[in-house]
């Protein structure tokens, strides 16, 4: 008799091995690796074999599992992205990222909150939907991000989407907290005042201080004669995970934004290590971080496929589908284009940046985190919209990304 643990081990092993071959098999085809894994997760649930899907709507412990798995993969993806970017931060060099954060994300949040209210969500749930779905995901956006460190010239499209996904937590998470506050005590001027001081100023400032501090300390020690570089990078994986978890844990302990701190720590550590020996070393922790990220991604994509067909969608309303479709094809592209009007680059490049606002695991974390901290009347609707939007993003963006990225050099 087949037991649950047997199918779990078998499917996980097959999924991990698939990560070594499927990218080569897919190549330039219209089917992406995440698409295959999501479909596989859905098929497993449909088969007459033992299988278990964590349902964050069913129990608190399942919600906690989803929250923490998505939390871990996001911080690992952010740390890897921070190490991958070669271009130094600056007003001109990162101008697209600043425009996407300062203009595109607020417009997206406002538009999604309005659509949520139109669909019948309460104010707290509409705010949560807007905050969770506005950011570009650092995990599933890998196809449109920069290559690894020291890989060569970074084009504006890849650089913009990588840096945006690394920094957008600093603007998205405050609105997650605003949704939590509204769900708990309602909206008032005193609540807004506390929110501005604590969730906008203090939490971001704490992330800046701790992230930069941890990045400088770990980077300086690692590249010293007592650090891992002196051993030839034998413990590069431990350095990567240790620095990532240290920055995240220390920031969260003082109520800062851990995601933002992790990305900043990676950027500062990368800056400390600039130069021949430092650049040679940073390749190792980046590669190990990416492998760890892929392992978690394979598991979570199987979960997403199973979760989507395990009963969640039974009560889907047309308005929920409309919001998910509008986010992908209208809200993000239009908000992105508005934000990028005055930036450099060709029209094709700006359109590409505006369109590829990929949604993914980060959105699920925000929703799970909020649901663990407050009661939201329409949380099931928020989950459905998020799942539909992420599935659309996986299929559409996953299909188009290789084609568009191939055309960028010719267009340039």
CSV table of C-alpha atoms in Angstrom, one decimal:
chain,number,residue,atom,x,y,z
A,1,UNK,CA,0.0,0.0,0.0
A,2,UNK,CA,1.4,3.4,-1.0
A,3,UNK,CA,1.7,5.8,2.0
A,4,UNK,CA,1.7,9.6,2.0
A,5,UNK,CA,5.4,9.9,2.9
A,6,UNK,CA,6.3,7.6,-0.1
A,7,UNK,CA,4.5,9.8,-2.6
A,8,UNK,CA,5.9,13.0,-0.9
A,9,UNK,CA,9.5,11.7,-1.2
A,10,UNK,CA,9.0,10.4,-4.7
A,11,UNK,CA,7.4,13.6,-6.0
A,12,UNK,CA,10.0,15.9,-4.3
A,13,UNK,CA,12.9,13.8,-5.6
A,14,UNK,CA,11.5,13.9,-9.1
A,15,UNK,CA,10.9,17.6,-8.9
A,16,UNK,CA,14.4,18.4,-7.8
A,17,UNK,CA,15.9,16.2,-10.5
A,18,UNK,CA,13.7,17.9,-13.0
A,19,UNK,CA,15.3,21.3,-12.2
A,20,UNK,CA,18.5,20.0,-13.6
A,21,UNK,CA,17.0,19.0,-17.0
A,22,UNK,CA,13.8,21.0,-17.7
A,23,UNK,CA,15.5,24.4,-18.2
A,24,UNK,CA,17.5,22.8,-21.1
A,25,UNK,CA,14.4,21.0,-22.4
A,26,UNK,CA,12.2,24.1,-22.4
A,27,UNK,CA,14.8,26.4,-24.0
A,28,UNK,CA,13.0,29.0,-26.1
A,29,UNK,CA,9.7,27.1,-26.1
A,30,UNK,CA,6.5,28.7,-24.9
A,31,UNK,CA,6.2,26.5,-21.8
A,32,UNK,CA,8.3,27.6,-18.8
A,33,UNK,CA,9.6,25.4,-16.0
A,34,UNK,CA,7.3,27.0,-13.3
A,35,UNK,CA,4.3,26.2,-15.6
A,36,UNK,CA,5.3,22.6,-15.8
A,37,UNK,CA,5.6,22.4,-12.0
A,38,UNK,CA,2.3,24.1,-11.3
A,39,UNK,CA,0.5,21.7,-13.7
A,40,UNK,CA,2.3,18.7,-12.1
A,41,UNK,CA,1.1,19.8,-8.7
A,42,UNK,CA,-2.5,20.0,-10.0
A,43,UNK,CA,-2.3,16.6,-11.6
A,44,UNK,CA,-0.9,15.0,-8.5
A,45,UNK,CA,-4.0,16.1,-6.6
A,46,UNK,CA,-6.2,14.7,-9.3
A,47,UNK,CA,-4.5,11.3,-9.2
A,48,UNK,CA,-5.8,8.5,-6.9
A,49,UNK,CA,-2.6,8.6,-4.7
A,50,UNK,CA,-2.0,9.9,-1.1
A,51,UNK,CA,-1.1,13.5,-1.2
A,52,UNK,CA,-1.5,16.4,1.2
A,53,UNK,CA,-1.9,20.1,0.3
A,54,UNK,CA,-1.4,22.8,2.9
A,55,UNK,CA,-4.5,25.0,3.0
A,56,UNK,CA,-3.9,28.3,4.8
A,57,UNK,CA,-7.7,28.7,5.0
A,58,UNK,CA,-8.2,25.5,6.9
A,59,UNK,CA,-6.1,25.8,10.0
A,60,UNK,CA,-3.6,28.0,11.8
A,61,UNK,CA,-0.7,25.6,11.6
A,62,UNK,CA,-1.2,25.2,7.8
A,63,UNK,CA,-1.3,28.9,7.5
A,64,UNK,CA,2.0,29.1,9.5
A,65,UNK,CA,3.6,26.5,7.2
A,66,UNK,CA,2.7,28.5,4.1
A,67,UNK,CA,3.8,31.8,5.7
A,68,UNK,CA,7.2,30.6,6.7
A,69,UNK,CA,8.0,28.6,3.6
A,70,UNK,CA,7.2,31.6,1.4
A,71,UNK,CA,9.1,33.8,3.8
A,72,UNK,CA,12.3,31.7,3.5
A,73,UNK,CA,12.2,31.6,-0.3
A,74,UNK,CA,11.7,35.3,-0.6
A,75,UNK,CA,14.6,36.2,1.7
A,76,UNK,CA,16.9,33.7,-0.1
A,77,UNK,CA,15.8,35.2,-3.5
A,78,UNK,CA,16.4,38.7,-2.3
A,79,UNK,CA,19.9,37.9,-1.0
A,80,UNK,CA,20.8,36.2,-4.3
A,81,UNK,CA,19.5,39.2,-6.2
A,82,UNK,CA,21.5,41.6,-4.1
A,83,UNK,CA,24.7,39.7,-4.9
A,84,UNK,CA,23.9,39.4,-8.6
A,85,UNK,CA,23.7,43.1,-9.4
A,86,UNK,CA,27.0,44.5,-10.6
A,87,UNK,CA,25.8,48.1,-11.2
A,88,UNK,CA,26.2,50.4,-8.2
A,89,UNK,CA,23.2,52.1,-6.9
A,90,UNK,CA,22.7,55.7,-8.0
A,91,UNK,CA,20.1,58.2,-9.1
A,92,UNK,CA,21.0,57.7,-12.8
A,93,UNK,CA,22.1,54.1,-12.8
A,94,UNK,CA,18.9,52.8,-11.0
A,95,UNK,CA,16.6,55.5,-12.3
A,96,UNK,CA,14.0,52.9,-13.5
A,97,UNK,CA,13.8,51.2,-10.1
A,98,UNK,CA,13.3,54.6,-8.3
A,99,UNK,CA,10.5,55.4,-10.8
A,100,UNK,CA,8.8,52.0,-10.4
A,101,UNK,CA,9.0,52.4,-6.6
A,102,UNK,CA,8.0,56.0,-6.3
A,103,UNK,CA,5.3,56.2,-9.0
A,104,UNK,CA,4.3,52.8,-10.3
A,105,UNK,CA,3.8,51.0,-7.0
A,106,UNK,CA,1.7,53.7,-5.4
A,107,UNK,CA,-0.5,53.9,-8.5
A,108,UNK,CA,-0.8,50.1,-8.5
A,109,UNK,CA,-1.8,50.0,-4.8
A,110,UNK,CA,-4.5,52.7,-5.3
A,111,UNK,CA,-5.9,51.0,-8.4
A,112,UNK,CA,-6.0,47.5,-6.8
A,113,UNK,CA,-7.6,48.9,-3.6
A,114,UNK,CA,-10.3,50.6,-5.7
A,115,UNK,CA,-10.9,47.3,-7.7
A,116,UNK,CA,-11.1,45.4,-4.4
A,117,UNK,CA,-13.7,47.8,-3.1
A,118,UNK,CA,-15.6,47.5,-6.4
A,119,UNK,CA,-15.6,43.7,-6.1
A,120,UNK,CA,-17.2,43.9,-2.6
A,121,UNK,CA,-14.2,43.6,-0.4
A,122,UNK,CA,-14.1,45.5,2.8
A,123,UNK,CA,-11.5,48.3,3.2
A,124,UNK,CA,-9.0,46.1,5.2
A,125,UNK,CA,-9.2,43.3,2.7
A,126,UNK,CA,-8.9,45.7,-0.3
A,127,UNK,CA,-5.8,47.2,1.2
A,128,UNK,CA,-4.3,43.8,1.9
A,129,UNK,CA,-5.0,42.8,-1.7
A,130,UNK,CA,-3.4,45.9,-3.0
A,131,UNK,CA,-0.3,45.7,-0.8
A,132,UNK,CA,0.2,42.0,-1.5
A,133,UNK,CA,-0.2,42.1,-5.3
A,134,UNK,CA,1.6,45.4,-6.0
A,135,UNK,CA,5.2,44.2,-5.7
A,136,UNK,CA,7.2,42.5,-8.4
A,137,UNK,CA,8.2,39.1,-7.1
A,138,UNK,CA,12.0,38.4,-6.6
A,139,UNK,CA,11.4,34.6,-6.9
A,140,UNK,CA,9.4,34.0,-10.1
A,141,UNK,CA,11.0,37.0,-11.9
A,142,UNK,CA,14.3,35.1,-12.3
A,143,UNK,CA,13.8,34.9,-16.1
A,144,UNK,CA,13.9,38.7,-16.5
A,145,UNK,CA,16.5,39.4,-13.8
A,146,UNK,CA,20.3,40.0,-14.3
A,147,UNK,CA,22.6,37.1,-14.5
A,148,UNK,CA,25.0,36.2,-11.8
A,149,UNK,CA,27.8,38.6,-10.4
A,150,UNK,CA,30.6,39.5,-12.8
A,151,UNK,CA,28.6,38.1,-15.8
A,152,UNK,CA,29.0,41.2,-17.9
A,153,UNK,CA,27.1,44.3,-19.0
A,154,UNK,CA,23.6,44.6,-17.4
A,155,UNK,CA,20.8,46.0,-19.6
A,156,UNK,CA,18.3,48.4,-18.2
A,157,UNK,CA,15.4,46.0,-18.4
A,158,UNK,CA,17.0,43.2,-16.3
A,159,UNK,CA,18.6,45.7,-13.9
A,160,UNK,CA,15.4,47.6,-13.3
A,161,UNK,CA,13.2,44.5,-12.6
A,162,UNK,CA,15.9,43.0,-10.3
A,163,UNK,CA,16.4,46.1,-8.3
A,164,UNK,CA,12.7,46.8,-8.1
A,165,UNK,CA,12.0,43.4,-6.8
A,166,UNK,CA,14.7,43.8,-4.2
A,167,UNK,CA,13.5,47.1,-2.9
A,168,UNK,CA,9.8,47.1,-3.2
A,169,UNK,CA,9.2,45.5,0.2
A,170,UNK,CA,10.1,48.9,1.7
A,171,UNK,CA,6.9,50.3,0.2
A,172,UNK,CA,4.6,47.3,0.1
A,173,UNK,CA,4.9,46.1,3.7
A,174,UNK,CA,3.8,49.4,5.2
A,175,UNK,CA,0.5,48.9,3.4
A,176,UNK,CA,0.2,45.4,4.7
A,177,UNK,CA,0.5,46.8,8.2
A,178,UNK,CA,-2.1,49.4,7.3
A,179,UNK,CA,-4.5,46.7,6.3
A,180,UNK,CA,-3.8,44.8,9.6
A,181,UNK,CA,-4.5,48.0,11.6
A,182,UNK,CA,-7.7,48.7,9.7
A,183,UNK,CA,-8.8,45.1,10.2
A,184,UNK,CA,-8.1,45.3,14.0
A,185,UNK,CA,-9.3,48.8,15.0
A,186,UNK,CA,-10.6,50.6,11.9
A,187,UNK,CA,-9.3,53.7,10.2
A,188,UNK,CA,-8.8,57.0,12.0
A,189,UNK,CA,-6.4,60.0,12.0
A,190,UNK,CA,-4.6,58.7,15.1
A,191,UNK,CA,-4.1,55.3,13.5
A,192,UNK,CA,-2.7,57.0,10.4
A,193,UNK,CA,-0.3,59.0,12.5
A,194,UNK,CA,1.0,56.0,14.3
A,195,UNK,CA,1.3,54.1,11.0
A,196,UNK,CA,3.4,56.9,9.4
A,197,UNK,CA,5.7,57.1,12.4
A,198,UNK,CA,6.1,53.3,13.0
A,199,UNK,CA,5.5,51.5,9.8
A,200,UNK,CA,6.8,54.0,7.3
A,201,UNK,CA,9.7,55.8,9.1
A,202,UNK,CA,10.9,53.5,11.9
A,203,UNK,CA,10.6,50.1,10.2
A,204,UNK,CA,12.3,51.4,7.0
A,205,UNK,CA,15.0,53.2,9.0
A,206,UNK,CA,15.7,50.0,11.0
A,207,UNK,CA,16.0,48.0,7.8
A,208,UNK,CA,18.5,50.5,6.4
A,209,UNK,CA,20.6,50.5,9.5
A,210,UNK,CA,20.7,46.8,10.3
A,211,UNK,CA,21.0,45.7,6.6
A,212,UNK,CA,23.9,48.0,5.9
A,213,UNK,CA,25.6,47.2,9.1
A,214,UNK,CA,25.3,43.4,8.8
A,215,UNK,CA,26.4,43.6,5.1
A,216,UNK,CA,29.5,45.6,5.9
A,217,UNK,CA,30.5,43.5,8.9
A,218,UNK,CA,29.9,40.1,7.2
A,219,UNK,CA,31.5,41.2,4.0
A,220,UNK,CA,34.6,42.7,5.7
A,221,UNK,CA,35.1,39.6,7.9
A,222,UNK,CA,34.5,37.1,5.1
A,223,UNK,CA,37.1,38.7,2.8
A,224,UNK,CA,39.6,39.1,5.6
A,225,UNK,CA,42.5,36.7,6.3
A,226,UNK,CA,40.3,35.0,9.0
A,227,UNK,CA,37.2,34.7,6.7
A,228,UNK,CA,35.9,32.2,4.3
A,229,UNK,CA,37.8,33.6,1.3
A,230,UNK,CA,41.1,32.5,3.0
A,231,UNK,CA,39.8,28.9,2.8
A,232,UNK,CA,39.0,29.2,-0.9
A,233,UNK,CA,35.3,29.6,-0.3
A,234,UNK,CA,34.8,26.2,1.3
A,235,UNK,CA,32.0,27.5,3.5
A,236,UNK,CA,30.4,29.9,1.0
A,237,UNK,CA,26.9,28.4,1.5
A,238,UNK,CA,27.1,28.9,5.3
A,239,UNK,CA,28.2,32.5,4.7
A,240,UNK,CA,25.3,33.1,2.4
A,241,UNK,CA,22.7,31.6,4.7
A,242,UNK,CA,24.2,32.9,7.8
A,243,UNK,CA,24.4,36.5,6.6
A,244,UNK,CA,20.9,36.3,5.1
A,245,UNK,CA,19.3,34.9,8.3
A,246,UNK,CA,21.3,37.2,10.5
A,247,UNK,CA,20.2,40.4,8.7
A,248,UNK,CA,16.6,39.2,8.6
A,249,UNK,CA,16.4,38.1,12.2
A,250,UNK,CA,18.1,41.1,13.7
A,251,UNK,CA,15.9,43.5,11.7
A,252,UNK,CA,12.7,41.7,12.5
A,253,UNK,CA,13.7,41.6,16.2
A,254,UNK,CA,13.6,45.4,16.3
A,255,UNK,CA,10.4,45.6,14.2
A,256,UNK,CA,12.1,46.5,10.9
A,257,UNK,CA,11.4,45.2,7.4
A,258,UNK,CA,13.6,42.1,7.1
A,259,UNK,CA,13.1,41.7,3.4
A,260,UNK,CA,14.5,45.2,2.7
A,261,UNK,CA,17.4,44.6,5.2
A,262,UNK,CA,18.4,41.3,3.4
A,263,UNK,CA,18.6,42.9,0.0
A,264,UNK,CA,20.6,45.9,1.4
A,265,UNK,CA,22.9,43.6,3.3
A,266,UNK,CA,23.7,41.7,0.1
A,267,UNK,CA,24.3,45.0,-1.8
A,268,UNK,CA,26.6,46.4,0.9
A,269,UNK,CA,28.5,43.1,1.2
A,270,UNK,CA,28.8,43.0,-2.6
A,271,UNK,CA,30.2,46.5,-2.4
A,272,UNK,CA,32.8,45.6,0.2
A,273,UNK,CA,34.0,42.8,-2.0
A,274,UNK,CA,34.5,44.7,-5.2
A,275,UNK,CA,37.8,43.9,-6.8
A,276,UNK,CA,39.5,40.9,-8.4
A,277,UNK,CA,39.5,38.6,-5.3
A,278,UNK,CA,36.2,39.8,-3.9
A,279,UNK,CA,34.4,39.4,-7.3
A,280,UNK,CA,35.8,35.9,-7.7
A,281,UNK,CA,34.6,34.9,-4.2
A,282,UNK,CA,31.1,36.3,-4.4
A,283,UNK,CA,30.2,33.9,-7.3
A,284,UNK,CA,30.2,30.9,-4.9
A,285,UNK,CA,27.7,32.1,-2.3
A,286,UNK,CA,25.5,33.4,-5.1
A,287,UNK,CA,25.4,30.0,-6.9
A,288,UNK,CA,24.6,28.2,-3.6
A,289,UNK,CA,21.9,30.7,-2.8
A,290,UNK,CA,20.3,30.2,-6.2
A,291,UNK,CA,20.3,26.4,-5.7
A,292,UNK,CA,18.7,26.6,-2.3
A,293,UNK,CA,16.1,29.0,-3.9
A,294,UNK,CA,15.3,26.5,-6.7
A,295,UNK,CA,14.8,23.7,-4.2
A,296,UNK,CA,12.2,25.7,-2.3
A,297,UNK,CA,10.6,26.9,-5.5
A,298,UNK,CA,10.1,23.3,-6.8
A,299,UNK,CA,8.2,22.4,-3.6
A,300,UNK,CA,6.1,25.6,-3.5
A,301,UNK,CA,5.1,25.4,-7.2
A,302,UNK,CA,3.9,21.9,-6.6
A,303,UNK,CA,2.0,23.2,-3.6
A,304,UNK,CA,0.5,26.1,-5.7
A,305,UNK,CA,-0.8,23.7,-8.3
A,306,UNK,CA,-2.4,21.5,-5.8
A,307,UNK,CA,-3.8,24.3,-3.7
A,308,UNK,CA,-5.4,25.9,-6.8
A,309,UNK,CA,-7.4,22.7,-7.6
A,310,UNK,CA,-8.1,21.5,-4.1
A,311,UNK,CA,-11.3,23.4,-3.6
A,312,UNK,CA,-10.1,27.0,-3.3
A,313,UNK,CA,-11.6,28.0,-6.7
A,314,UNK,CA,-15.0,26.4,-6.1
A,315,UNK,CA,-16.6,29.8,-5.1
A,316,UNK,CA,-14.7,32.0,-7.6
A,317,UNK,CA,-16.6,35.0,-8.8
A,318,UNK,CA,-16.1,36.7,-12.1
A,319,UNK,CA,-15.1,39.9,-10.4
A,320,UNK,CA,-12.2,38.1,-8.8
A,321,UNK,CA,-11.0,36.8,-12.1
A,322,UNK,CA,-11.4,40.3,-13.6
A,323,UNK,CA,-9.2,41.9,-11.0
A,324,UNK,CA,-6.4,39.3,-11.6
A,325,UNK,CA,-6.6,39.8,-15.3
A,326,UNK,CA,-6.7,43.6,-15.0
A,327,UNK,CA,-3.6,43.5,-12.8
A,328,UNK,CA,-1.6,41.6,-15.3
A,329,UNK,CA,-2.8,43.3,-18.5
A,330,UNK,CA,-3.9,46.8,-17.5
A,331,UNK,CA,-3.0,48.0,-14.0
A,332,UNK,CA,0.7,47.2,-13.9
A,333,UNK,CA,1.5,47.9,-17.5
A,334,UNK,CA,-0.3,51.3,-17.4
A,335,UNK,CA,1.2,52.3,-14.0
A,336,UNK,CA,4.6,51.1,-15.2
A,337,UNK,CA,4.4,53.1,-18.3
A,338,UNK,CA,3.4,56.2,-16.4
A,339,UNK,CA,6.2,55.8,-14.0
A,340,UNK,CA,8.8,55.3,-16.8
A,341,UNK,CA,7.7,58.1,-19.1
A,342,UNK,CA,10.6,60.4,-18.3
A,343,UNK,CA,13.3,57.7,-17.9
A,344,UNK,CA,15.9,56.7,-20.4
A,345,UNK,CA,15.7,53.8,-22.9
A,346,UNK,CA,13.7,52.9,-26.0
A,347,UNK,CA,9.9,52.6,-26.0
A,348,UNK,CA,10.3,48.8,-26.3
A,349,UNK,CA,12.5,48.7,-23.2
A,350,UNK,CA,10.1,50.8,-21.2
A,351,UNK,CA,7.1,48.7,-22.3
A,352,UNK,CA,9.0,45.5,-21.3
A,353,UNK,CA,9.8,46.8,-17.9
A,354,UNK,CA,6.2,48.0,-17.4
A,355,UNK,CA,4.7,44.7,-18.5
A,356,UNK,CA,6.9,42.2,-16.7
A,357,UNK,CA,5.7,43.0,-13.1
A,358,UNK,CA,5.7,39.3,-12.3
A,359,UNK,CA,3.7,38.2,-9.3
A,360,UNK,CA,4.6,35.2,-7.1
A,361,UNK,CA,5.6,33.8,-3.7
A,362,UNK,CA,6.0,37.2,-2.1
A,363,UNK,CA,2.3,37.9,-2.5
A,364,UNK,CA,1.4,34.7,-0.8
A,365,UNK,CA,3.7,35.6,2.1
A,366,UNK,CA,2.1,39.0,2.6
A,367,UNK,CA,-1.4,37.5,2.7
A,368,UNK,CA,-0.4,34.7,5.0
A,369,UNK,CA,1.4,37.2,7.3
A,370,UNK,CA,-1.5,39.5,7.5
A,371,UNK,CA,-4.0,36.6,8.1
A,372,UNK,CA,-1.8,35.4,11.0
A,373,UNK,CA,-2.0,38.9,12.6
A,374,UNK,CA,-5.6,39.9,12.1
A,375,UNK,CA,-9.0,38.6,11.1
A,376,UNK,CA,-10.0,39.6,7.5
A,377,UNK,CA,-13.7,39.1,6.6
A,378,UNK,CA,-13.0,38.2,2.9
A,379,UNK,CA,-9.6,36.6,3.2
A,380,UNK,CA,-10.7,33.7,1.1
A,381,UNK,CA,-11.5,36.1,-1.8
A,382,UNK,CA,-8.1,37.7,-1.4
A,383,UNK,CA,-6.4,34.3,-1.6
A,384,UNK,CA,-8.4,33.4,-4.8
A,385,UNK,CA,-7.5,36.6,-6.5
A,386,UNK,CA,-3.8,36.2,-5.6
A,387,UNK,CA,-3.7,32.6,-6.8
A,388,UNK,CA,-5.4,33.5,-10.1
A,389,UNK,CA,-3.1,36.4,-10.6
A,390,UNK,CA,0.1,34.4,-9.9
A,391,UNK,CA,-1.1,31.6,-12.2
A,392,UNK,CA,-1.7,34.1,-15.0
A,393,UNK,CA,1.7,35.6,-14.4
A,394,UNK,CA,3.4,32.2,-14.4
A,395,UNK,CA,1.7,31.2,-17.7
A,396,UNK,CA,1.8,34.5,-19.6
A,397,UNK,CA,5.0,36.0,-18.3
A,398,UNK,CA,6.7,32.6,-18.3
A,399,UNK,CA,5.8,32.1,-22.0
A,400,UNK,CA,6.7,35.6,-23.2
A,401,UNK,CA,9.8,36.3,-21.1
A,402,UNK,CA,12.3,34.2,-23.1
A,403,UNK,CA,11.0,35.6,-26.4
A,404,UNK,CA,11.1,39.3,-25.3
A,405,UNK,CA,14.5,38.9,-23.6
A,406,UNK,CA,16.0,37.5,-26.8
A,407,UNK,CA,14.7,40.5,-28.8
A,408,UNK,CA,16.1,43.1,-26.4
A,409,UNK,CA,19.7,43.1,-27.8
A,410,UNK,CA,18.4,43.4,-31.4
A,411,UNK,CA,16.0,46.2,-30.5
A,412,UNK,CA,18.7,48.1,-28.7
